[in-house]
PDB file of C-alpha atoms in Angstrom:
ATOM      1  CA  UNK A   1     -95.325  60.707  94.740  1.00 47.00           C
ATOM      2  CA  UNK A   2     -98.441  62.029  92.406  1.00 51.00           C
ATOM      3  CA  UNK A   3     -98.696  60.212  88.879  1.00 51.00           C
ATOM      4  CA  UNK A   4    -101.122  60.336  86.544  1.00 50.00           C
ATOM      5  CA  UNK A   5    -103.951  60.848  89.041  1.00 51.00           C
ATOM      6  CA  UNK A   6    -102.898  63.708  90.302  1.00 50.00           C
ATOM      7  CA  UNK A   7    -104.800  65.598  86.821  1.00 51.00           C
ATOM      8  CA  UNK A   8    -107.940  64.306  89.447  1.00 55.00           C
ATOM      9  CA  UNK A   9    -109.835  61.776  89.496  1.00 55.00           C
ATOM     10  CA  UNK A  10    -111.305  60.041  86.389  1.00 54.00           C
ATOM     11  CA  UNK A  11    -113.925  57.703  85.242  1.00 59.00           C
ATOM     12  CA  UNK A  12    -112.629  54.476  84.162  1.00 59.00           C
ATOM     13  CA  UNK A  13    -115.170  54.921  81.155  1.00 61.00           C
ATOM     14  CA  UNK A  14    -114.503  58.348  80.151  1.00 72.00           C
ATOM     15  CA  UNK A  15    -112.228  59.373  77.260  1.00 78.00           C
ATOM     16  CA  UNK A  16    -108.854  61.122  77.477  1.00 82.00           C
ATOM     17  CA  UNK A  17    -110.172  64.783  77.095  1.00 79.00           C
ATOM     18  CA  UNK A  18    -113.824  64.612  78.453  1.00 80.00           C
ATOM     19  CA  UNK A  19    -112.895  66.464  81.613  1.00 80.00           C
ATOM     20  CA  UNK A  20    -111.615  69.519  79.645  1.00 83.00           C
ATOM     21  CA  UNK A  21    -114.797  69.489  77.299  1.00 82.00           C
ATOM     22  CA  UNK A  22    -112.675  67.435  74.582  1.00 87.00           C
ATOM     23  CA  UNK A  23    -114.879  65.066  72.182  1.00 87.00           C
ATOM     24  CA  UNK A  24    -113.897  61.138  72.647  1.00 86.00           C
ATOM     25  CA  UNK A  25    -112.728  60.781  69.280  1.00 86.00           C
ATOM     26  CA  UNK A  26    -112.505  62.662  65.805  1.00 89.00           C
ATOM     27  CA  UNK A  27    -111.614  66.374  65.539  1.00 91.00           C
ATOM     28  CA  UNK A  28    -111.337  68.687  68.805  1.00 88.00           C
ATOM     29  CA  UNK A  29    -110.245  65.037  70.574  1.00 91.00           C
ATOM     30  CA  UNK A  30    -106.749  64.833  72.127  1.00 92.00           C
ATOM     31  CA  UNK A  31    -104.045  63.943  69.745  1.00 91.00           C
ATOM     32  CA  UNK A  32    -102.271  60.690  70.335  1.00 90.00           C
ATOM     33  CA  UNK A  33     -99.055  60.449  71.037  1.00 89.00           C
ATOM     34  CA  UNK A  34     -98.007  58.444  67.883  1.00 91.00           C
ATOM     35  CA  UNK A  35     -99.388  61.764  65.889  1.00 93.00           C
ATOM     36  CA  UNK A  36     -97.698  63.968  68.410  1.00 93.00           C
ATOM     37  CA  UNK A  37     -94.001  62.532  67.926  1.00 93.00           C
ATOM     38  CA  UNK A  38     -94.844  62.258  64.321  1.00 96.00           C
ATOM     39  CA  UNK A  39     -95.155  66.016  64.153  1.00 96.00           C
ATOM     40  CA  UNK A  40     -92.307  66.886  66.032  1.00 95.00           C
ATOM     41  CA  UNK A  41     -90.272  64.411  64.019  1.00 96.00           C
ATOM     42  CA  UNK A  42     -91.393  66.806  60.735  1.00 97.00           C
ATOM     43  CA  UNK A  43     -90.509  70.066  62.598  1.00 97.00           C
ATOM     44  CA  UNK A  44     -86.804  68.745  63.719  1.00 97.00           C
ATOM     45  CA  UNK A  45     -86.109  67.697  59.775  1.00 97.00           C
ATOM     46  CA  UNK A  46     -87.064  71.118  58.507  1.00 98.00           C
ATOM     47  CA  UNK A  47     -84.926  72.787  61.033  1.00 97.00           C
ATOM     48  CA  UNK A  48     -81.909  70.481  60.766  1.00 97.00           C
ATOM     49  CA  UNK A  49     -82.649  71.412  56.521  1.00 97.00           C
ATOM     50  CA  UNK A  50     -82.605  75.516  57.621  1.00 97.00           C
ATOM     51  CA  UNK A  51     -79.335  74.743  59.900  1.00 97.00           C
ATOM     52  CA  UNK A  52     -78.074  73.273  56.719  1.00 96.00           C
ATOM     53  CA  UNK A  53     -78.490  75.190  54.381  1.00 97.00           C
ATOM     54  CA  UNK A  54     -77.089  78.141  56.637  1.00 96.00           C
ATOM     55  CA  UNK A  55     -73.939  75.824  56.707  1.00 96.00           C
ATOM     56  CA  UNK A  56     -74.018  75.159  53.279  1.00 96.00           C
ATOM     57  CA  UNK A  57     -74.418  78.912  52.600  1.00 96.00           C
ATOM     58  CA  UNK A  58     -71.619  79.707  54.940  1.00 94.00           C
ATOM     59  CA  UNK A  59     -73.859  81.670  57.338  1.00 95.00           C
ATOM     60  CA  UNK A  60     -73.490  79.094  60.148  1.00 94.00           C
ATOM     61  CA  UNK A  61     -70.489  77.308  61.346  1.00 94.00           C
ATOM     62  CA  UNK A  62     -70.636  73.340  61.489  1.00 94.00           C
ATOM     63  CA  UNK A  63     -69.269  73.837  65.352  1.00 95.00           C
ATOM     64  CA  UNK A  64     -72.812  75.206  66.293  1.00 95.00           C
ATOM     65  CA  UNK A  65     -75.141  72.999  64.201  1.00 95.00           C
ATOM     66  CA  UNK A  66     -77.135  71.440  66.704  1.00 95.00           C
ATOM     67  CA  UNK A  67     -77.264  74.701  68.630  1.00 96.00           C
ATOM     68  CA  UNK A  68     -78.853  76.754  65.381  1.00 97.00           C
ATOM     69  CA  UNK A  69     -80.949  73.905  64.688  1.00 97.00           C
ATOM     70  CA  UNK A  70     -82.914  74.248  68.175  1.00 97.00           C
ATOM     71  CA  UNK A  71     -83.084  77.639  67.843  1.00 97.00           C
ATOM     72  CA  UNK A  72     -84.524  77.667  64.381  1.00 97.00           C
ATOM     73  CA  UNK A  73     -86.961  74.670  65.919  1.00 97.00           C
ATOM     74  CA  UNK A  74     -88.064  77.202  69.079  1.00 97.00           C
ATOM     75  CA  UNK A  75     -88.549  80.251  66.872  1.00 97.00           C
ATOM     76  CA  UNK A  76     -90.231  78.387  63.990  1.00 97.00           C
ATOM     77  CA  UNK A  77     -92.235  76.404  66.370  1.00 97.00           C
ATOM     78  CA  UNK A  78     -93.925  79.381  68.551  1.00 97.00           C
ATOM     79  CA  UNK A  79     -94.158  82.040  65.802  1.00 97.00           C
ATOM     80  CA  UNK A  80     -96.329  79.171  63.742  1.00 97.00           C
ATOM     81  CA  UNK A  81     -97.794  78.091  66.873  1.00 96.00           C
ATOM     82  CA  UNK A  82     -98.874  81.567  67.762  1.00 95.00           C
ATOM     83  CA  UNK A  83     -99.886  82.754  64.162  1.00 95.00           C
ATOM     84  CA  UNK A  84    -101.459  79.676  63.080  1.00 95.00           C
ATOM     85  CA  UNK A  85    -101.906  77.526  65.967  1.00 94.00           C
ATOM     86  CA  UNK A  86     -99.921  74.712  64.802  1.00 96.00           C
ATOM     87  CA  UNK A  87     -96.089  74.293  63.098  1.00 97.00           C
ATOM     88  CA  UNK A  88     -94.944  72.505  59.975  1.00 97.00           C
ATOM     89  CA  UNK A  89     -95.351  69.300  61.193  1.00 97.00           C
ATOM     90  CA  UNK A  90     -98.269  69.292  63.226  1.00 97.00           C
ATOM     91  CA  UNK A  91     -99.991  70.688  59.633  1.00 97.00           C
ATOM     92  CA  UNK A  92     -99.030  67.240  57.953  1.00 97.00           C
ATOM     93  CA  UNK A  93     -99.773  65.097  60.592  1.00 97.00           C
ATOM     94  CA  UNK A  94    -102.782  66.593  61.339  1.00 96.00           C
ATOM     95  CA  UNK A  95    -103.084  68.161  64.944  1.00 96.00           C
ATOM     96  CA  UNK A  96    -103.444  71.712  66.112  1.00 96.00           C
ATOM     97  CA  UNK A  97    -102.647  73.296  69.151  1.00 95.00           C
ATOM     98  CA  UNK A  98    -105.690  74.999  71.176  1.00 94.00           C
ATOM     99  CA  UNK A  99    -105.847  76.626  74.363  1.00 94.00           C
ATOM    100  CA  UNK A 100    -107.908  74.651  77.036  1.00 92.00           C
ATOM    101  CA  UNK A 101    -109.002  77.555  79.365  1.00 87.00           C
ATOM    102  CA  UNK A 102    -111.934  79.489  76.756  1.00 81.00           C
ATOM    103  CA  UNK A 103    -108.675  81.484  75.410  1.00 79.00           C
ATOM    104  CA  UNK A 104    -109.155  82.741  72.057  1.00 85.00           C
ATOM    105  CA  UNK A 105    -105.475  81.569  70.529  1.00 85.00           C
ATOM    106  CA  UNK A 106    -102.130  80.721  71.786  1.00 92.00           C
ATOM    107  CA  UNK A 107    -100.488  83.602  72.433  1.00 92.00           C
ATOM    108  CA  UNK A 108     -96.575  84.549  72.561  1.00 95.00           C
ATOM    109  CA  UNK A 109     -96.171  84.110  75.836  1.00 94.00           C
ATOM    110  CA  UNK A 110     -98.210  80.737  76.166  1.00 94.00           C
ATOM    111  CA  UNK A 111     -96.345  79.524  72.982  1.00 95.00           C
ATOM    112  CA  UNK A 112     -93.200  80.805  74.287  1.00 96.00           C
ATOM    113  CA  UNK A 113     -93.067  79.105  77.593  1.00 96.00           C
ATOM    114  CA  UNK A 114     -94.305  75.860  75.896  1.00 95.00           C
ATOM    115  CA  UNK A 115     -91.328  75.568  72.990  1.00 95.00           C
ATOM    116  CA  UNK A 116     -88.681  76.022  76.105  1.00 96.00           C
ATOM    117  CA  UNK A 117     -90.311  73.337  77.910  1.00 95.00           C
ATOM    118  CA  UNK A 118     -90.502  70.884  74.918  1.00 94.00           C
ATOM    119  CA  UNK A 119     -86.957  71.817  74.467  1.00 94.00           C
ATOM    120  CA  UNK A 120     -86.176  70.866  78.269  1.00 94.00           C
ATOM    121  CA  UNK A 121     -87.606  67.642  77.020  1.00 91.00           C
ATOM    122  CA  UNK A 122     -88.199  66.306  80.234  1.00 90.00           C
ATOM    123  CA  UNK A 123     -91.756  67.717  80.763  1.00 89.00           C
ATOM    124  CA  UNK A 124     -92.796  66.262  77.900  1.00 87.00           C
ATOM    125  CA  UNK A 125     -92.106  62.650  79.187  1.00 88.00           C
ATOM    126  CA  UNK A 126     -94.487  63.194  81.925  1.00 90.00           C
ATOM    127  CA  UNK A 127     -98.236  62.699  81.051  1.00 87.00           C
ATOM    128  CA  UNK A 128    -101.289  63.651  82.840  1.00 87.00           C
ATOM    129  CA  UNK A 129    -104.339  60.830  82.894  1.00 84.00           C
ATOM    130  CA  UNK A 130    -105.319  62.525  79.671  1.00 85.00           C
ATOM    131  CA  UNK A 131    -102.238  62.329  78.465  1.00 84.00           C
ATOM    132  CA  UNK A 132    -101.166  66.062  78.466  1.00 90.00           C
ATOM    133  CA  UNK A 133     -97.746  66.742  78.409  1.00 91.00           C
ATOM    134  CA  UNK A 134     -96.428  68.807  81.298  1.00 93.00           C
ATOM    135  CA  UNK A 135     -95.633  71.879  79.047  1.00 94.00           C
ATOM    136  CA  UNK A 136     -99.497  71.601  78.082  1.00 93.00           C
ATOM    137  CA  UNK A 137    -100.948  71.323  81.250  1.00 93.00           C
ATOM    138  CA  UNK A 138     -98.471  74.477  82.102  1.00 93.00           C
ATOM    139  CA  UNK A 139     -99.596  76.449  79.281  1.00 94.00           C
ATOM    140  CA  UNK A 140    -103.020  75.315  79.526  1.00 93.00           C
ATOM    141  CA  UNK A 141    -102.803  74.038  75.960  1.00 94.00           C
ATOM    142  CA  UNK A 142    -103.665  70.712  74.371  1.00 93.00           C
ATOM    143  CA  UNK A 143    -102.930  69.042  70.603  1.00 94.00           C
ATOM    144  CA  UNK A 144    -106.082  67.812  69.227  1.00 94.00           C
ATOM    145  CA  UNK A 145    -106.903  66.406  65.924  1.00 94.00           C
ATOM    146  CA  UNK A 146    -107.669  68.596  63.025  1.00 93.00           C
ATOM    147  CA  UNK A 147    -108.907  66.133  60.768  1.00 89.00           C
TER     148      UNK A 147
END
């Protein structure tokens, strides 16, 4: 079985980051995952409010709630993602997502493939050593700090 090693080997005394040119700490260093959960916290609550207020509207049937609410959260999530380069609630908690490999922005396809995978949520309970989601390291993306 790999685990977190399997990113490669890593100085004991390096920081989470270093190996993809990542600062230790500050802006441009990885997001932790405190900030990370916070953010996606943010961007569930304004989806569930969308989802309900298309219920309250009568534009969406209470039977398929939780199904419009994850689609609003997807399509929300990579159209900010690949416009901005972070959603709602990476904006308030402070993080941005950035691509890894000298890309210029996250594009559709990158932001695409990582909303479906963060949906899946499976791949984003499994962390590299840096502690890079699976979607990220599949995307070659990471969530850094802004501020």
């Amino acid at each position: 079985m790999s685990g977190p090693e399997s990113a490669g080997p890593r100085r004991p005394d390096s920081a989470p980051g270093e190996g993809l040119g990542l600062p230790a700490s500050g802006p441009g260093s990885l997001a932790p995952m405190g900030r990370r959960l916070g953010g996606l916290a943010v961007d569930w609550l304004v989806a569930y409010g969308l989802a309900g207020l298309g219920v309250a509207l009568g534009v969406v049937t209470p039977e398929y709630l939780a199904t419009v609410v994850l689609v609003i959260w997807l399509v929300l999530g990579v159209a900010a993602v690949r416009l901005f380069g972070f959603t709602p609630g990476q904006y308030a908690c402070g993080l941005r997502v950035i691509p890894v490999d000298g890309g210029i922005g996250v594009g559709i396809g990158r932001a695409t493939v990582r909303g479906l995978l963060i949906a899946l949520v499976v791949p984003a309970l499994f962390a590299d050593a840096d502690g890079r989601g699976l979607q990220d390291r599949a995307t070659a993306t990471a969530v850094v700090r802004s501020r």
